GROMACS .gro file of C-alpha atoms in nm:
model
  202
    1MET     CA    1  -2.281   2.432   0.007
    2SER     CA    2  -1.907   2.458  -0.053
    3ALA     CA    3  -1.651   2.547   0.210
    4GLU     CA    4  -1.563   2.874   0.033
    5THR     CA    5  -1.919   3.007   0.034
    6PRO     CA    6  -1.967   3.244   0.330
    7ALA     CA    7  -2.251   3.156   0.564
    8ALA     CA    8  -2.558   3.379   0.539
    9PRO     CA    9  -2.604   3.601   0.846
   10SER     CA   10  -2.875   3.486   1.080
   11GLN     CA   11  -3.187   3.684   1.159
   12PHE     CA   12  -3.046   3.779   1.500
   13THR     CA   13  -2.724   3.910   1.342
   14ARG     CA   14  -2.921   4.124   1.097
   15TRP     CA   15  -3.136   4.265   1.378
   16ARG     CA   16  -2.827   4.336   1.586
   17LEU     CA   17  -2.657   4.527   1.302
   18GLN     CA   18  -2.974   4.722   1.228
   19PHE     CA   19  -3.011   4.810   1.595
   20ARG     CA   20  -2.647   4.921   1.610
   21ALA     CA   21  -2.698   5.150   1.310
   22TRP     CA   22  -3.021   5.288   1.460
   23ARG     CA   23  -2.853   5.342   1.797
   24GLY     CA   24  -2.559   5.530   1.643
   25MET     CA   25  -2.782   5.797   1.486
   26ARG     CA   26  -2.940   5.918   1.813
   27PRO     CA   27  -2.849   5.981   2.180
   28PHE     CA   28  -2.949   5.630   2.279
   29TRP     CA   29  -2.776   5.605   2.615
   30ALA     CA   30  -2.896   5.948   2.723
   31GLY     CA   31  -3.258   5.850   2.664
   32LEU     CA   32  -3.208   5.514   2.834
   33PHE     CA   33  -3.059   5.676   3.145
   34MET     CA   34  -3.350   5.922   3.161
   35MET     CA   35  -3.603   5.639   3.149
   36ILE     CA   36  -3.413   5.436   3.410
   37GLY     CA   37  -3.404   5.744   3.635
   38GLY     CA   38  -3.779   5.796   3.604
   39VAL     CA   39  -3.869   5.444   3.722
   40PRO     CA   40  -3.749   5.464   4.086
   41ILE     CA   41  -3.874   5.821   4.120
   42MET     CA   42  -4.232   5.723   4.041
   43TYR     CA   43  -4.219   5.378   4.200
   44PHE     CA   44  -4.091   5.428   4.555
   45PRO     CA   45  -4.360   5.675   4.672
   46TYR     CA   46  -4.624   5.409   4.598
   47ALA     CA   47  -4.429   5.104   4.716
   48HIS     CA   48  -4.476   4.911   5.038
   49LEU     CA   49  -4.195   4.732   5.217
   50THR     CA   50  -4.302   4.433   5.426
   51ILE     CA   51  -4.065   4.296   5.692
   52GLY     CA   52  -4.234   3.998   5.862
   53GLN     CA   53  -4.556   4.136   6.012
   54LEU     CA   54  -4.435   4.495   5.976
   55THR     CA   55  -4.547   4.693   5.671
   56ILE     CA   56  -4.361   5.012   5.585
   57ARG     CA   57  -4.534   5.256   5.357
   58MET     CA   58  -4.289   5.484   5.176
   59SER     CA   59  -4.557   5.705   5.024
   60THR     CA   60  -4.528   6.078   5.077
   61THR     CA   61  -4.774   6.364   5.063
   62ALA     CA   62  -4.631   6.455   4.721
   63GLY     CA   63  -4.696   6.113   4.568
   64ALA     CA   64  -4.873   6.265   4.267
   65GLY     CA   65  -4.574   6.496   4.208
   66SER     CA   66  -4.337   6.202   4.213
   67LEU     CA   67  -4.552   6.019   3.960
   68ILE     CA   68  -4.554   6.321   3.729
   69ILE     CA   69  -4.175   6.365   3.753
   70GLY     CA   70  -4.111   5.998   3.678
   71VAL     CA   71  -4.352   5.990   3.384
   72LEU     CA   72  -4.200   6.308   3.240
   73LEU     CA   73  -3.850   6.161   3.260
   74VAL     CA   74  -3.964   5.850   3.075
   75VAL     CA   75  -4.139   6.059   2.808
   76LEU     CA   76  -3.830   6.278   2.764
   77GLY     CA   77  -3.613   5.969   2.724
   78VAL     CA   78  -3.837   5.826   2.452
   79SER     CA   79  -3.862   6.167   2.281
   80VAL     CA   80  -3.483   6.197   2.262
   81TRP     CA   81  -3.471   5.865   2.078
   82PHE     CA   82  -3.712   5.967   1.802
   83GLN     CA   83  -3.673   6.347   1.796
   84GLN     CA   84  -3.302   6.421   1.809
   85HIS     CA   85  -3.345   6.795   1.750
   86ILE     CA   86  -3.501   6.845   2.097
   87ARG     CA   87  -3.205   6.687   2.277
   88THR     CA   88  -3.092   7.016   2.437
   89PHE     CA   89  -3.437   7.100   2.568
   90ALA     CA   90  -3.492   6.742   2.688
   91GLY     CA   91  -3.153   6.734   2.861
   92VAL     CA   92  -3.213   7.060   3.048
   93ALA     CA   93  -3.565   6.950   3.145
   94ALA     CA   94  -3.435   6.613   3.270
   95ILE     CA   95  -3.172   6.782   3.487
   96LEU     CA   96  -3.432   7.017   3.637
   97LEU     CA   97  -3.675   6.732   3.703
   98ALA     CA   98  -3.400   6.528   3.867
   99LEU     CA   99  -3.317   6.820   4.097
  100VAL     CA  100  -3.685   6.874   4.186
  101SER     CA  101  -3.719   6.504   4.269
  102LEU     CA  102  -3.477   6.541   4.562
  103PRO     CA  103  -3.724   6.715   4.797
  104VAL     CA  104  -4.038   6.572   4.636
  105SER     CA  105  -3.977   6.201   4.576
  106ASN     CA  106  -3.785   6.040   4.863
  107PHE     CA  107  -3.456   6.209   4.780
  108GLY     CA  108  -3.496   6.141   4.410
  109GLY     CA  109  -3.587   5.775   4.440
  110PHE     CA  110  -3.321   5.720   4.707
  111VAL     CA  111  -3.066   5.909   4.493
  112VAL     CA  112  -3.073   5.636   4.224
  113GLY     CA  113  -3.332   5.808   4.005
  114PHE     CA  114  -3.169   6.146   4.067
  115LEU     CA  115  -2.827   6.028   3.946
  116PHE     CA  116  -2.962   5.852   3.637
  117GLY     CA  117  -3.175   6.152   3.542
  118LEU     CA  118  -2.885   6.393   3.594
  119ILE     CA  119  -2.637   6.187   3.391
  120GLY     CA  120  -2.890   6.121   3.114
  121GLY     CA  121  -2.973   6.490   3.081
  122ALA     CA  122  -2.604   6.584   3.064
  123MET     CA  123  -2.541   6.319   2.799
  124ALA     CA  124  -2.836   6.445   2.592
  125ILE     CA  125  -2.701   6.801   2.598
  126ALA     CA  126  -2.349   6.689   2.506
  127TRP     CA  127  -2.453   6.458   2.220
  128VAL     CA  128  -2.400   6.583   1.863
  129PRO     CA  129  -2.472   6.401   1.538
  130GLY     CA  130  -2.171   6.257   1.360
  131THR     CA  131  -2.039   6.390   1.029
  132PRO     CA  132  -1.981   6.162   0.729
  133PRO     CA  133  -1.614   6.103   0.638
  134GLU     CA  134  -1.473   6.325   0.364
  135PRO     CA  135  -1.380   6.151   0.036
  136GLN     CA  136  -1.005   6.113  -0.007
  137ALA     CA  137  -0.816   6.208  -0.323
  138GLU     CA  138  -0.770   5.924  -0.567
  139GLN     CA  139  -0.412   5.798  -0.609
  140THR     CA  140  -0.283   5.756  -0.964
  141PRO     CA  141  -0.052   5.469  -1.061
  142ASP     CA  142   0.240   5.711  -1.092
  143GLY     CA  143   0.198   5.814  -0.727
  144LEU     CA  144   0.144   6.181  -0.817
  145GLY     CA  145  -0.192   6.198  -0.640
  146GLY     CA  146  -0.391   6.312  -0.941
  147ALA     CA  147  -0.175   6.617  -1.023
  148PRO     CA  148  -0.270   6.812  -1.337
  149GLU     CA  149  -0.077   6.752  -1.656
  150SER     CA  150   0.076   7.098  -1.648
  151ALA     CA  151   0.248   7.019  -1.319
  152VAL     CA  152   0.384   6.695  -1.465
  153THR     CA  153   0.524   6.873  -1.769
  154ASP     CA  154   0.682   7.137  -1.544
  155LEU     CA  155   0.858   6.862  -1.350
  156THR     CA  156   0.998   6.710  -1.669
  157LYS     CA  157   1.114   7.050  -1.788
  158ALA     CA  158   1.288   7.111  -1.459
  159ASP     CA  159   1.484   6.788  -1.501
  160ASP     CA  160   1.609   6.894  -1.846
  161ALA     CA  161   1.721   7.237  -1.727
  162PRO     CA  162   2.100   7.285  -1.671
  163ALA     CA  163   2.220   7.269  -1.316
  164ARG     CA  164   2.282   7.603  -1.145
  165VAL     CA  165   2.625   7.686  -1.013
  166GLU     CA  166   2.631   7.684  -0.634
  167VAL     CA  167   2.766   7.997  -0.469
  168ALA     CA  168   2.961   7.792  -0.215
  169ASP     CA  169   3.165   7.631  -0.495
  170ALA     CA  170   3.268   7.965  -0.646
  171PRO     CA  171   3.577   8.036  -0.423
  172ALA     CA  172   3.712   7.687  -0.478
  173ARG     CA  173   3.687   7.726  -0.855
  174PHE     CA  174   3.856   8.063  -0.843
  175GLU     CA  175   4.145   7.921  -0.638
  176ALA     CA  176   4.185   7.632  -0.879
  177ASP     CA  177   4.196   7.858  -1.182
  178GLY     CA  178   4.430   8.106  -1.026
  179ALA     CA  179   4.353   8.465  -0.936
  180PRO     CA  180   3.982   8.548  -0.934
  181GLU     CA  181   3.856   8.769  -1.207
  182GLU     CA  182   3.742   9.082  -1.025
  183PRO     CA  183   3.696   9.428  -1.164
  184ASN     CA  184   3.931   9.701  -1.052
  185ASP     CA  185   3.795   9.835  -0.724
  186MET     CA  186   3.910  10.188  -0.652
  187SER     CA  187   3.696  10.243  -0.339
  188GLU     CA  188   3.956  10.075  -0.112
  189THR     CA  189   3.682   9.888   0.069
  190SER     CA  190   3.712   9.558  -0.115
  191PRO     CA  191   3.781   9.245   0.097
  192ALA     CA  192   4.072   9.163  -0.134
  193ASN     CA  193   4.282   9.467  -0.048
  194GLY     CA  194   4.233   9.429   0.328
  195ALA     CA  195   4.092   9.781   0.377
  196ASN     CA  196   3.795   9.664   0.575
  197GLY     CA  197   4.002   9.474   0.835
  198ARG     CA  198   3.875   9.127   0.769
  199HIS     CA  199   4.209   9.000   0.627
  200SER     CA  200   4.527   9.018   0.833
  201VAL     CA  201   4.815   9.226   0.698
  202GLY     CA  202   5.144   9.053   0.614
   0.00000   0.00000   0.00000
């Protein structure tokens, strides 16, 4: 294998790129946060904390409700991954379940599950699919950006046309030639005869 031959990507690199493409087409983090929020909500009501010889049972009378809320959050998170069109419904349902878990499941799994469920639901509602980039206009070698031939011919014709006389140069040309050629104005309002007050007398 020569030094110029690029190394073939490994199996891990291919899996990583495929996972990145798969993740970019769906609200991945929203679903992941929902599932993370469901775990403490359904775990803590059935957990036991042992400190030496002392056993603390954190189960509540609504243990079955906590289990249902946690399982529903996990199911909503997985559904958002594979059914992107239900993201709004899943986000609203996750927010409602997270709020219900506060009084039902040990303050929403000691607030951890509540926060993850709330943030995941908000992210699912806010997520929108991306749009493909628009194709750009092709550039021609002349740098005209693919302009039609008629426009090119009009530009060449405009270069051949005689230059127009600027209005600002007209007084200077009249002064160089002598007296300007003006028709006889009998209305006595011409600027030349000073009737309108713009030129001083004398």
